[in-house]
Amino acid sequence: MKDERSSTQEELSDLLVEERHFEPPEEFKALAYLRTGEIREKSWEDPEDFWGNAAKGLHWFKPWDRVLEWEPPNAKWFVGGKINACYNCCDRHIKAGQRNKAALIWEGEPGDSRVMTYWDLYREVNQFANALKSLGVKKGDRVAIYLPMIPEAVVSMLACARIGAIHSVVFGGFSAESLRDRINDAGAKVLITADGGYRRGQIIPLKHDADYAVKETPSIEHVVIVRRGDFPLRVKAGRDHWYHRLIQEAASYCEPEQCDSEDILYILYTSGTTGKPKGIVHTTGGYLVGTYTTTKHIFDLHHDDVFWCTADVGWVTGHSYLVYGPLAAGATCVMYEGAPDWPDRDRFWAIIEKYGVSIFYTAPTAIRAFMKWGDKWPDQHDLSTLRLLGSVGEPINPEAWMWYHEHIGRASCPIVDTWWQTETGMIMISTLPGVDRMKPGSAGPPVSGVRVALYNSQGQEVKTGGGLLAITYPWPAMLRGIWGDPERYQEQYWSKWENIYFAADGAKRSEDGYFTLLGRVDDVLNIAGHRIGTMEVESALVDHPAVAESAAVGIKHEIKGQAIVAFVTLKEGHKFSTEVEADLKEHVVQKIGPIARPERIVFSADLPKTRSGKIMRRLLRDIGEGKILGDTTTLADATIVERLKQQYEEQEDA
Ligand code: WT7
């Protein structure tokens, strides 16, 4: 425990001390692609030089004239260069003798599977690119993709990229209304969907929802339907087309468009936790260089690796580290359609064993679920092919990190905790697996070519301790704007400090330059004038042997301003009692001090999360303050908050 040296002047308190650390295993280091931090050191001095060199690993039809043109808040990377993302993900590998290498190893939820070599992928992408052209899709047109996790999702994205069309992938778990709004905002001309997809043994009727959506999307001219199962649907003559027919009829080669480096590659909508979805715009050259380079450096990708990023293609993680990064690097990628607990809670471990996955990249929300389900599920499987683990999406609590390290990594795999955002396009903060010491819960230093710092609201740099996370120099995969809303782009990201990107996350920096993420700035707790990141309180709770997951929120309090209420999910086999509650409060005091003692602990079987698995603390705050619940449309399961509300009141009475 540390004395409360945090003062009200500080932007964010730095309370939790984590002493554990791990060096990269020697066997890993010996074969690692990067074994020293030398290149990275130099890159921080001269990012443009670093990125200029990195870009040479890709195929350019015409080289760039200048690496960077920066007129804040607008950046252009590889100015004057001509490139095609699909060419770099397919043709380049065929030409380099990799045609028979597996590009995608796909497994459906019911257990069916399909392997696509680079040649198979190349052939199908070419055919589908021609099919899109035959439907009138031209360079710069928008194409909406609303598909399950099936290979055709990847083919569709690459086919768009091949002809210079802009894809907008909408997560298959979103409703008809969300799909409609995203199609309308982008003005998409074609929608690619499927008859359905599998999730926990159920069929998600995508085409059915798509039919609802396109009733109110005047821009849609054609709908393409992939046949995943043999699920019932209506086909509207003239508008709807079967994917397999289009492919059969299409010519086998489609000349790739020579895109300008700054041509838009895709739009991806992100709602954050509130408000109207923003269409984040990514362009071609810089994005590809950023994702390709980070895939190689951070995941230490080797020729024979089997890389599994569990994210859905509907999220940026799926775009950058299931599709563009690894395919540009010529990797073999695993793709899985369904739920981690179907038909049993060992599905992920069974997949790793079956395909010999060597690099596994997933989210803390999943790791905490595995922890909650218990060790017996991974323990049943041979996970010895794994050599590197990754985490992304939320801060990973040190205890969850330790569990991941011991039970999945068998204490012999480095873990990369990668911080980034839909807006950043690529990983921005992470250790290098063959170079850096790992500290559970801390993401590490910025990656090569990226400059990160902490600032307070006055714009002064915070060297050690807590502050607001800022990116102080442009990076190649950065967003180029919000589709149709330049003011919001300026306002949201570039107005806090001059020419510096505001990430809206709190973090602390230690003397060795490691960044530890503390949670979203909107969620920060303010207890008697001390600003405390949600992550520290939550990690202190998850540190307790009974706790699997927790969410801390600040609720109005007459004296302290705010009091902490912690929502807690227990591990299997543990039960709620007033003793456990008292014990947990004491545990937090022990770990971080009396300032962080929760006023109340609320036990709950689930926590409200977004569809991508992020805890929605705003709703928990509303529950705690007895408010009418705010916008719940971004929730994965809206019934959870109603149940929680009831529980909250019942436990209060008890
Ligand atoms: C927000 C961005 C990045 C792809 C998936 C999420 C949080 C992300 C970490 C991490 C702590 C993290 C941040 C960030 N976040 N990775 N390793 N440690 N927090 O993309 O939906 O745009 O969310 O996710 O709060 O700002 P996103």
XYZ file of C-alpha atoms and ligand atoms in Angstrom:
681
model
C 0.000 0.000 0.000
C 1.124 3.481 -0.747
C 0.456 6.638 1.221
C -2.022 8.944 -0.408
C 0.364 11.223 -2.147
C -2.125 11.967 -4.874
C -3.442 15.494 -4.588
C -6.309 17.340 -6.137
C -3.964 18.990 -8.610
C -3.181 15.659 -10.101
C -5.171 14.626 -13.096
C -5.469 11.021 -11.979
C -4.263 9.240 -8.891
C -1.753 6.454 -9.117
C -2.690 4.020 -6.363
C -2.241 0.391 -7.229
C 1.277 -0.963 -7.022
C 2.160 -4.004 -9.068
C 5.534 -5.493 -8.272
C 5.431 -8.672 -10.336
C 7.303 -8.754 -13.583
C 8.463 -11.343 -16.103
C 11.268 -11.403 -18.618
C 10.628 -12.822 -22.092
C 11.415 -16.572 -22.048
C 14.899 -17.337 -23.407
C 13.597 -19.816 -26.026
C 11.301 -17.131 -27.353
C 13.977 -14.488 -27.382
C 16.395 -16.707 -29.255
C 14.090 -16.925 -32.290
C 12.388 -13.553 -32.033
C 12.212 -11.283 -35.044
C 13.281 -8.334 -32.866
C 15.701 -9.013 -30.007
C 16.677 -5.493 -29.046
C 14.868 -2.210 -28.741
C 17.379 -0.451 -30.951
C 15.173 0.108 -34.001
C 12.402 1.351 -31.740
C 14.678 3.826 -29.941
C 15.729 5.314 -33.248
C 12.175 5.336 -34.578
C 10.982 7.576 -31.741
C 13.593 10.131 -32.786
C 12.646 10.019 -36.436
C 9.241 8.401 -37.043
C 9.174 9.321 -40.718
C 12.423 7.561 -41.389
C 11.130 4.462 -39.608
C 7.806 4.390 -41.467
C 9.463 5.122 -44.778
C 11.604 2.030 -44.326
C 8.708 -0.078 -43.071
C 6.663 0.792 -46.156
C 9.271 -0.790 -48.396
C 8.039 -4.185 -47.202
C 4.857 -3.707 -49.234
C 4.251 -3.592 -52.963
C 3.695 -0.129 -54.419
C 2.728 0.431 -58.050
C 4.363 3.817 -57.696
C 6.581 4.869 -54.789
C 5.606 7.834 -52.625
C 7.156 11.279 -53.002
C 6.921 12.236 -49.339
C 6.384 10.083 -46.256
C 4.220 12.564 -44.353
C 2.338 15.761 -44.958
C 0.956 17.119 -41.699
C -1.459 19.999 -41.619
C -3.130 19.491 -38.270
C -5.521 17.850 -37.850
C -5.094 16.393 -41.337
C -2.321 13.987 -42.164
C -1.372 12.405 -45.466
C 0.978 9.454 -45.517
C 3.090 8.225 -48.415
C 1.952 11.129 -50.500
C 1.876 10.394 -54.210
C 2.255 6.626 -53.700
C 0.006 4.161 -55.548
C -0.959 0.934 -53.848
C -3.674 -1.714 -53.593
C -4.480 -3.376 -50.270
C -5.888 -6.539 -51.865
C -2.860 -6.920 -54.117
C -0.669 -6.817 -51.026
C -2.821 -9.388 -49.218
C -3.133 -11.856 -52.133
C -1.243 -11.340 -55.405
C 2.037 -10.501 -53.729
C 2.159 -13.850 -51.918
C 1.175 -15.802 -55.031
C 4.010 -14.133 -56.905
C 6.387 -14.968 -54.061
C 5.681 -18.696 -54.299
C 3.190 -18.945 -51.427
C 0.142 -19.968 -53.426
C -0.332 -23.213 -51.525
C 0.067 -21.765 -48.077
C -3.105 -21.685 -45.967
C -4.359 -18.124 -45.696
C -7.532 -18.871 -43.758
C -8.330 -21.874 -41.624
C -11.975 -21.454 -40.914
C -14.159 -23.379 -38.505
C -17.926 -23.020 -38.337
C -19.740 -23.280 -35.051
C -21.426 -26.601 -35.915
C -17.960 -28.059 -36.562
C -17.683 -27.725 -40.343
C -14.434 -26.296 -41.617
C -12.775 -24.874 -44.701
C -9.178 -24.089 -45.516
C -8.436 -21.446 -48.121
C -4.937 -21.255 -49.490
C -3.606 -17.939 -50.736
C -4.460 -19.175 -54.209
C -8.059 -20.008 -53.236
C -8.434 -16.627 -51.611
C -6.925 -14.855 -54.611
C -9.219 -16.671 -57.049
C -12.411 -16.042 -55.111
C -11.575 -12.416 -54.388
C -10.937 -11.795 -58.089
C -14.228 -13.387 -59.043
C -16.184 -11.507 -56.448
C -14.499 -8.220 -57.358
C -15.738 -8.767 -60.911
C -19.180 -9.612 -59.573
C -19.310 -6.337 -57.638
C -18.326 -4.493 -60.773
C -21.125 -6.222 -62.658
C -23.515 -4.824 -60.050
C -22.286 -1.350 -60.873
C -19.875 -0.842 -57.976
C -17.146 1.645 -58.849
C -14.118 3.127 -57.163
C -15.160 5.246 -54.172
C -18.631 3.640 -53.877
C -19.613 2.330 -50.462
C -20.452 -1.321 -49.891
C -22.033 -2.467 -46.627
C -21.057 -5.908 -45.323
C -23.336 -7.616 -42.793
C -22.050 -11.155 -42.479
C -21.282 -13.814 -39.913
C -17.681 -14.873 -39.272
C -17.300 -16.816 -42.508
C -14.550 -16.651 -45.153
C -16.858 -14.713 -47.491
C -16.586 -11.778 -45.075
C -12.854 -11.589 -45.722
C -13.353 -12.168 -49.457
C -15.901 -9.332 -49.563
C -13.593 -6.877 -47.832
C -10.686 -7.714 -50.108
C -12.859 -7.643 -53.225
C -13.927 -4.090 -52.347
C -10.310 -3.125 -51.750
C -9.335 -4.626 -55.102
C -11.638 -2.328 -57.059
C -11.170 0.701 -54.805
C -14.666 0.520 -53.318
C -15.036 1.547 -49.665
C -16.319 -1.150 -47.352
C -18.350 -0.557 -44.251
C -18.577 -3.737 -42.211
C -21.468 -3.837 -39.766
C -21.143 -6.398 -36.976
C -23.591 -9.274 -37.566
C -24.884 -8.971 -34.000
C -26.265 -5.486 -34.648
C -29.985 -4.978 -35.173
C -31.798 -4.070 -38.384
C -32.062 -0.440 -37.211
C -28.335 -0.164 -36.529
C -27.637 -1.613 -39.956
C -30.080 0.808 -41.575
C -28.532 3.850 -39.874
C -25.019 2.846 -40.878
C -26.024 2.159 -44.485
C -27.733 5.528 -44.687
C -24.894 7.451 -43.110
C -22.435 5.978 -45.608
C -24.846 5.994 -48.552
C -23.956 2.401 -49.432
C -24.946 1.121 -52.856
C -24.669 -2.616 -52.266
C -25.266 -4.727 -49.169
C -23.579 -8.102 -48.745
C -25.271 -10.386 -46.244
C -25.999 -14.072 -45.631
C -29.054 -16.221 -45.105
C -27.885 -16.580 -41.519
C -25.107 -17.528 -39.167
C -24.709 -19.744 -36.125
C -24.416 -18.515 -32.556
C -24.773 -20.894 -29.585
C -26.575 -23.360 -31.796
C -29.151 -20.770 -32.826
C -29.464 -19.254 -36.268
C -29.031 -15.506 -36.545
C -31.375 -14.567 -39.412
C -29.217 -11.945 -41.082
C -31.087 -11.683 -44.370
C -34.338 -11.312 -42.526
C -32.931 -8.344 -40.574
C -31.299 -6.976 -43.696
C -34.701 -6.981 -45.452
C -36.057 -4.780 -42.682
C -33.096 -2.461 -42.897
C -33.176 -1.981 -46.670
C -36.828 -0.961 -46.597
C -35.484 2.380 -45.409
C -32.189 2.662 -47.233
C -32.812 4.435 -50.535
C -29.158 4.184 -51.598
C -29.085 0.356 -51.733
C -29.406 -0.936 -55.295
C -28.404 -4.557 -54.826
C -28.231 -7.136 -52.062
C -25.851 -10.085 -52.286
C -26.694 -13.180 -50.233
C -24.112 -15.711 -49.133
C -25.575 -19.149 -48.467
C -24.231 -20.186 -45.081
C -26.830 -22.753 -44.069
C -29.994 -23.489 -45.881
C -32.034 -21.052 -43.951
C -35.407 -19.798 -45.183
C -35.496 -16.349 -46.717
C -37.158 -14.233 -49.361
C -35.326 -13.312 -52.512
C -36.428 -10.135 -54.204
C -35.976 -10.542 -57.948
C -33.777 -7.918 -59.578
C -32.420 -6.654 -56.248
C -31.154 -9.801 -54.531
C -28.392 -12.047 -55.890
C -26.841 -15.267 -54.629
C -23.142 -14.933 -53.969
C -22.322 -18.398 -55.337
C -24.103 -17.684 -58.628
C -22.354 -14.350 -59.074
C -19.009 -16.035 -58.499
C -19.744 -18.810 -60.994
C -20.571 -16.293 -63.658
C -17.647 -13.959 -62.990
C -14.339 -13.882 -64.860
C -11.385 -15.254 -62.920
C -9.139 -12.212 -63.006
C -9.825 -8.622 -62.050
C -7.139 -6.007 -62.506
C -6.446 -4.364 -59.120
C -7.131 -0.642 -58.982
C -4.011 1.469 -58.564
C -5.250 3.436 -55.568
C -3.778 6.611 -54.256
C -2.166 6.037 -50.875
C -4.785 8.357 -49.363
C -7.825 6.777 -51.059
C -10.320 5.576 -48.469
C -10.069 1.863 -47.726
C -12.971 1.614 -45.317
C -15.385 3.244 -42.937
C -16.015 1.560 -39.605
C -18.687 2.791 -37.253
C -17.893 3.034 -33.603
C -20.404 4.103 -31.040
C -18.073 4.224 -28.105
C -20.463 3.853 -25.207
C -22.714 6.797 -26.013
C -24.094 8.887 -28.801
C -24.557 8.693 -32.533
C -22.191 6.220 -34.204
C -19.190 7.805 -35.837
C -17.988 6.539 -39.192
C -14.250 6.316 -38.651
C -12.425 6.734 -41.956
C -9.237 4.827 -42.747
C -7.207 5.229 -45.911
C -5.048 2.761 -47.794
C -1.257 3.170 -47.760
C -0.593 4.322 -44.216
C -3.141 1.952 -42.717
C -1.611 -1.026 -44.474
C 1.930 -0.055 -43.489
C 0.846 0.412 -39.862
C -1.056 -2.851 -39.516
C 1.517 -4.883 -41.460
C 4.440 -3.563 -39.431
C 2.788 -3.980 -36.043
C 1.669 -7.516 -36.960
C 5.276 -8.437 -37.614
C 6.802 -6.636 -34.630
C 4.239 -7.166 -31.898
C 3.129 -10.680 -32.836
C 6.608 -11.684 -33.930
C 5.034 -13.366 -36.915
C 7.042 -16.179 -38.483
C 6.409 -18.107 -41.671
C 4.949 -21.187 -39.992
C 2.883 -19.479 -37.314
C -0.821 -20.147 -36.980
C -2.294 -16.853 -35.911
C -5.675 -16.641 -34.230
C -7.260 -13.296 -33.503
C -10.673 -14.074 -32.027
C -12.227 -10.691 -32.841
C -15.180 -10.446 -35.186
C -14.578 -8.756 -38.551
C -17.219 -6.273 -37.428
C -14.685 -4.607 -35.106
C -11.467 -2.838 -35.895
C -9.468 -5.676 -34.350
C -10.935 -7.971 -36.988
C -10.067 -5.489 -39.745
C -6.490 -4.879 -38.639
C -5.421 -8.225 -37.137
C -7.610 -10.827 -38.766
C -7.584 -9.368 -42.277
C -5.216 -6.601 -43.351
C -2.207 -6.936 -41.030
C -1.722 -10.720 -41.086
C -2.741 -11.229 -44.720
C -0.419 -8.448 -45.863
C 2.274 -10.304 -43.909
C 1.359 -13.619 -45.572
C 0.233 -15.329 -42.373
C -1.998 -18.333 -41.786
C -5.055 -17.120 -39.877
C -7.635 -19.060 -37.929
C -11.185 -17.769 -38.110
C -13.995 -19.160 -35.962
C -17.662 -18.484 -36.487
C -19.282 -19.023 -33.135
C -19.347 -18.712 -29.366
C -16.522 -19.752 -27.012
C -18.871 -21.887 -24.930
C -20.500 -23.893 -27.685
C -21.076 -26.808 -27.475
C -18.911 -26.595 -24.355
C -16.732 -24.162 -22.490
C -13.551 -25.596 -23.990
C -14.284 -24.717 -27.625
C -11.401 -22.240 -27.956
C -8.918 -24.668 -26.446
C -10.183 -27.443 -28.706
C -9.583 -25.187 -31.736
C -6.084 -24.290 -30.575
C -5.261 -27.966 -30.144
C -6.813 -29.018 -33.456
C -5.036 -26.469 -35.670
C -1.884 -26.018 -33.643
C -2.451 -22.316 -33.051
C 0.813 -20.610 -32.096
C -0.285 -16.983 -31.562
C -3.547 -16.279 -29.783
C -5.044 -12.795 -29.494
C -8.216 -12.183 -27.502
C -9.970 -9.737 -25.151
C -9.964 -9.387 -21.340
C -13.717 -9.880 -21.255
C -13.167 -13.372 -22.696
C -10.245 -14.084 -20.384
C -12.313 -13.176 -17.337
C -15.117 -15.444 -18.564
C -12.620 -18.321 -18.905
C -11.369 -17.599 -15.403
C -14.886 -17.664 -14.088
C -15.635 -20.996 -15.800
C -12.611 -22.580 -14.154
C -9.262 -24.165 -15.017
C -10.602 -27.552 -15.970
C -11.598 -26.431 -19.482
C -8.179 -25.407 -20.761
C -6.513 -28.119 -18.697
C -8.192 -30.786 -20.855
C -6.296 -29.684 -23.960
C -2.815 -29.724 -25.365
C -1.974 -26.039 -25.721
C 1.736 -26.608 -26.204
C 1.792 -25.118 -29.730
C 1.075 -21.661 -28.278
C 4.136 -19.431 -28.141
C 2.661 -15.937 -27.802
C -0.519 -14.512 -26.276
C -2.166 -11.143 -26.777
C -4.865 -9.066 -25.143
C -6.859 -6.093 -26.417
C -9.973 -4.034 -25.790
C -9.880 -3.138 -22.118
C -7.308 -2.946 -19.371
C -6.412 -6.472 -18.341
C -6.462 -6.776 -14.556
C -3.218 -8.192 -13.165
C -5.012 -11.288 -11.823
C -6.580 -12.011 -15.187
C -3.113 -11.523 -16.737
C -1.659 -14.060 -14.293
C -4.382 -16.550 -15.038
C -3.838 -16.140 -18.797
C -0.100 -16.511 -18.297
C -0.344 -19.657 -16.179
C -3.296 -21.528 -17.597
C -3.150 -20.662 -21.280
C 0.505 -19.717 -21.652
C 1.745 -22.458 -19.284
C 4.132 -19.805 -17.938
C 6.161 -20.051 -21.133
C 4.582 -17.565 -23.552
C 5.111 -13.832 -23.556
C 1.897 -11.806 -23.339
C 1.439 -8.615 -25.325
C -1.150 -6.271 -23.839
C -1.896 -4.040 -26.804
C -3.517 -0.645 -26.389
C -5.144 0.979 -29.381
C -8.497 2.193 -30.705
C -10.753 2.039 -33.754
C -9.398 5.509 -34.449
C -5.727 4.576 -34.227
C -6.180 1.679 -36.665
C -3.134 -0.128 -35.333
C -1.527 -1.122 -32.047
C 0.017 1.936 -30.373
C 1.264 0.723 -26.995
C 2.658 -2.740 -26.327
C 5.775 -4.475 -25.175
C 7.924 -6.183 -27.808
C 7.602 -9.874 -26.949
C 11.249 -10.780 -27.463
C 12.650 -7.631 -25.889
C 10.695 -6.158 -23.024
C 10.000 -7.198 -19.477
C 6.286 -7.772 -18.900
C 4.408 -6.237 -16.009
C 0.928 -7.667 -15.425
C -1.680 -4.990 -16.109
C 0.705 -2.573 -17.801
C 0.599 -2.304 -21.590
C 4.184 -1.041 -21.921
C 5.955 1.582 -24.040
C 4.662 2.986 -27.326
C 5.433 0.869 -30.388
C 8.065 1.838 -32.956
C 7.349 5.064 -34.791
C 4.704 6.172 -32.288
C 4.970 8.963 -29.737
C 2.724 8.815 -26.708
C 2.666 11.052 -23.632
C 0.490 11.982 -20.683
C -0.828 15.491 -20.239
C -2.996 17.259 -17.749
C -5.875 19.443 -18.909
C -3.644 22.512 -18.767
C -1.509 20.904 -21.415
C 1.504 20.164 -19.224
C 3.259 16.882 -19.684
C 3.073 14.372 -16.821
C 6.306 12.370 -16.773
C 5.449 9.903 -14.038
C 2.092 9.293 -12.398
C -1.406 9.663 -13.764
C -2.664 11.801 -16.629
C -4.580 11.875 -19.879
C -3.272 9.778 -22.716
C -2.145 11.748 -25.749
C -0.524 10.894 -29.064
C 1.870 13.658 -29.899
C 2.867 12.891 -33.477
C 0.904 11.547 -36.459
C 1.076 7.827 -37.217
C 0.338 6.095 -40.529
C -2.832 4.155 -39.598
C -4.477 7.124 -37.887
C -8.071 7.917 -38.748
C -8.414 10.538 -41.455
C -11.732 11.828 -40.208
C -15.313 11.041 -39.329
C -17.377 10.286 -42.414
C -19.322 13.419 -43.310
C -18.431 15.288 -40.112
C -15.124 17.169 -40.156
C -16.138 19.396 -37.228
C -16.740 16.463 -34.966
C -13.344 15.076 -35.945
C -11.603 18.298 -34.955
C -13.698 18.767 -31.852
C -13.462 15.243 -30.500
C -9.809 14.446 -31.037
C -7.818 17.621 -31.672
C -9.306 20.367 -29.543
C -8.009 19.450 -26.092
C -4.390 20.374 -26.832
C -2.830 21.940 -29.863
C -1.973 19.448 -32.618
C -2.054 16.561 -30.177
C -4.462 13.654 -30.330
C -6.728 13.187 -27.313
C -7.466 9.503 -26.699
C -10.020 9.974 -23.873
C -8.276 7.346 -21.747
C -6.578 7.850 -18.396
C -3.197 6.234 -17.839
C -0.162 6.342 -15.630
C 3.419 6.338 -16.740
C 6.209 4.816 -14.704
C 9.856 5.845 -14.734
C 10.795 3.138 -17.211
C 8.333 4.604 -19.711
C 5.609 1.955 -19.358
C 2.009 3.063 -19.707
C -0.668 1.477 -17.554
C -4.190 2.181 -18.699
C -6.615 3.315 -16.004
C -9.934 3.447 -17.856
C -11.995 5.865 -19.907
C -11.875 9.475 -18.824
C -15.704 9.587 -18.795
C -15.731 6.847 -16.166
C -13.160 8.299 -13.758
C -14.156 8.195 -10.068
C -13.894 11.392 -8.087
C -13.711 10.654 -4.384
C -13.309 13.670 -2.108
C -11.394 15.447 -4.827
C -9.213 12.485 -5.778
C -9.564 11.307 -9.311
C -9.217 7.538 -9.436
C -9.268 5.368 -12.552
C -11.868 2.613 -12.530
C -9.214 0.045 -13.369
C -7.361 0.301 -10.064
C -10.401 -0.417 -7.927
C -11.548 -3.163 -10.274
C -8.148 -4.829 -10.332
C -7.980 -4.769 -6.548
C -11.300 -6.613 -6.499
C -10.352 -9.115 -9.191
C -7.259 -9.800 -7.126
C -9.530 -11.423 -4.519
C -9.782 -15.201 -5.079
C -13.595 -15.160 -5.213
C -13.934 -12.473 -7.879
C -14.013 -12.998 -11.634
C -14.965 -9.543 -12.854
C -15.941 -6.181 -11.496
C -16.992 -2.681 -12.480
C -16.482 0.322 -10.230
C -18.579 3.458 -10.592
C -18.837 6.736 -8.707
C -22.253 7.573 -7.349
C -23.297 10.955 -5.941
C -22.461 11.267 -2.259
C -23.320 14.212 0.007
C -19.947 14.466 1.673
C -17.382 12.911 -0.615
C -18.893 14.144 -3.833
C -18.909 10.579 -5.065
C -18.865 7.211 -3.379
C -17.664 4.027 -5.005
C -20.136 1.307 -5.782
C -18.578 -1.867 -7.134
C -20.521 -4.399 -9.160
C -18.940 -7.794 -8.802
C -19.252 -11.172 -10.539
C -18.011 -14.148 -8.553
C -16.125 -17.161 -9.844
C -17.958 -20.423 -10.168
C -18.311 -22.109 -6.753
C -18.346 -18.855 -4.745
C -21.433 -17.381 -3.129
C -22.378 -13.908 -2.099
C -22.672 -13.157 1.633
C -22.275 -10.121 3.844
C -18.943 -11.592 5.013
C -17.678 -11.716 1.445
C -18.836 -8.146 0.984
C -16.946 -6.960 4.075
C -13.948 -8.979 3.013
C -13.908 -7.428 -0.441
C -14.102 -3.891 0.919
C -11.210 -4.654 3.209
C -9.265 -6.177 0.358
C -9.536 -2.958 -1.656
C -8.382 -0.919 1.342
C -5.430 -3.263 1.754
C -4.447 -3.101 -1.897
C -4.858 0.594 -2.568
C -5.900 2.482 0.534
C -8.936 3.760 2.446
C -9.686 6.381 -0.196
C -10.872 3.619 -2.521
C -13.056 1.712 -0.039
C -16.280 0.870 -1.867
C -19.382 2.156 -0.157
C -21.338 -0.785 -1.526
C -20.685 -4.018 -3.311
C -23.409 -5.308 -5.567
C -23.195 -8.935 -6.600
C -24.427 -9.826 -10.002
C -24.249 -12.790 -12.367
C -23.438 -10.544 -15.339
C -22.360 -7.039 -16.113
C -23.814 -4.888 -18.875
C -21.472 -4.874 -21.864
C -21.314 -3.515 -25.362
C -21.456 -6.020 -28.163
C -17.686 -5.942 -28.328
C -17.451 -6.837 -24.645
C -16.690 -3.543 -22.947
C -18.322 -2.918 -19.579
C -20.828 -0.051 -19.750
C -20.221 1.778 -16.500
C -22.520 4.649 -17.442
C -25.555 2.391 -17.041
C -24.316 1.123 -13.703
C -24.015 4.722 -12.565
C -27.601 5.344 -13.622
C -28.710 2.303 -11.633
C -26.786 3.482 -8.571
C -28.253 6.958 -8.746
C -31.749 5.605 -9.317
C -31.960 7.383 -12.660
C -34.001 6.390 -15.630
C -31.631 4.320 -17.696
C -29.966 6.164 -20.544
C -29.458 4.806 -24.027
C -29.298 1.002 -23.882
C -29.186 0.333 -27.615
C -25.465 -0.421 -27.622
C -25.868 -3.204 -25.058
C -25.232 -6.797 -26.040
C -27.983 -8.003 -23.716
C -30.457 -5.349 -22.598
C -32.164 -7.616 -20.068
C -29.065 -7.562 -17.854
C -29.598 -3.975 -16.703
C -33.200 -4.601 -15.741
C -32.149 -7.613 -13.672
C -29.331 -5.609 -12.142
C -31.668 -2.795 -11.191
C -33.912 -5.210 -9.342
C -30.963 -6.851 -7.664
C -29.578 -3.485 -6.688
C -32.755 -2.593 -4.881
C -33.187 -6.024 -3.308
C -29.653 -6.177 -1.987
C -30.089 -2.671 -0.618
C -33.149 -3.780 1.346
C -31.420 -6.884 2.675
C -10.697 1.689 -26.283
C -10.824 1.596 -27.778
C -8.394 -1.570 -30.031
C -9.284 -2.485 -30.638
C -10.473 -2.859 -29.837
C -11.155 -1.734 -29.147
C -9.741 0.431 -24.567
C -8.231 -1.062 -25.910
C -6.772 -1.651 -24.408
C -5.717 -2.162 -23.592
C -6.541 -0.880 -21.832
C -7.682 -0.757 -23.819
C -9.363 1.873 -24.402
C -9.483 2.414 -25.814
N -8.591 -0.423 -24.769
N -7.143 -1.810 -25.696
N -4.809 -3.033 -24.059
N -5.651 -1.740 -22.311
N -7.557 -0.384 -22.524
O -11.355 -0.636 -29.984
O -13.725 -0.145 -29.464
O -12.230 1.615 -30.465
O -11.963 0.869 -28.076
O -10.577 0.391 -25.728
O -10.269 2.493 -23.546
O -9.646 3.804 -25.864
P -12.382 0.465 -29.555
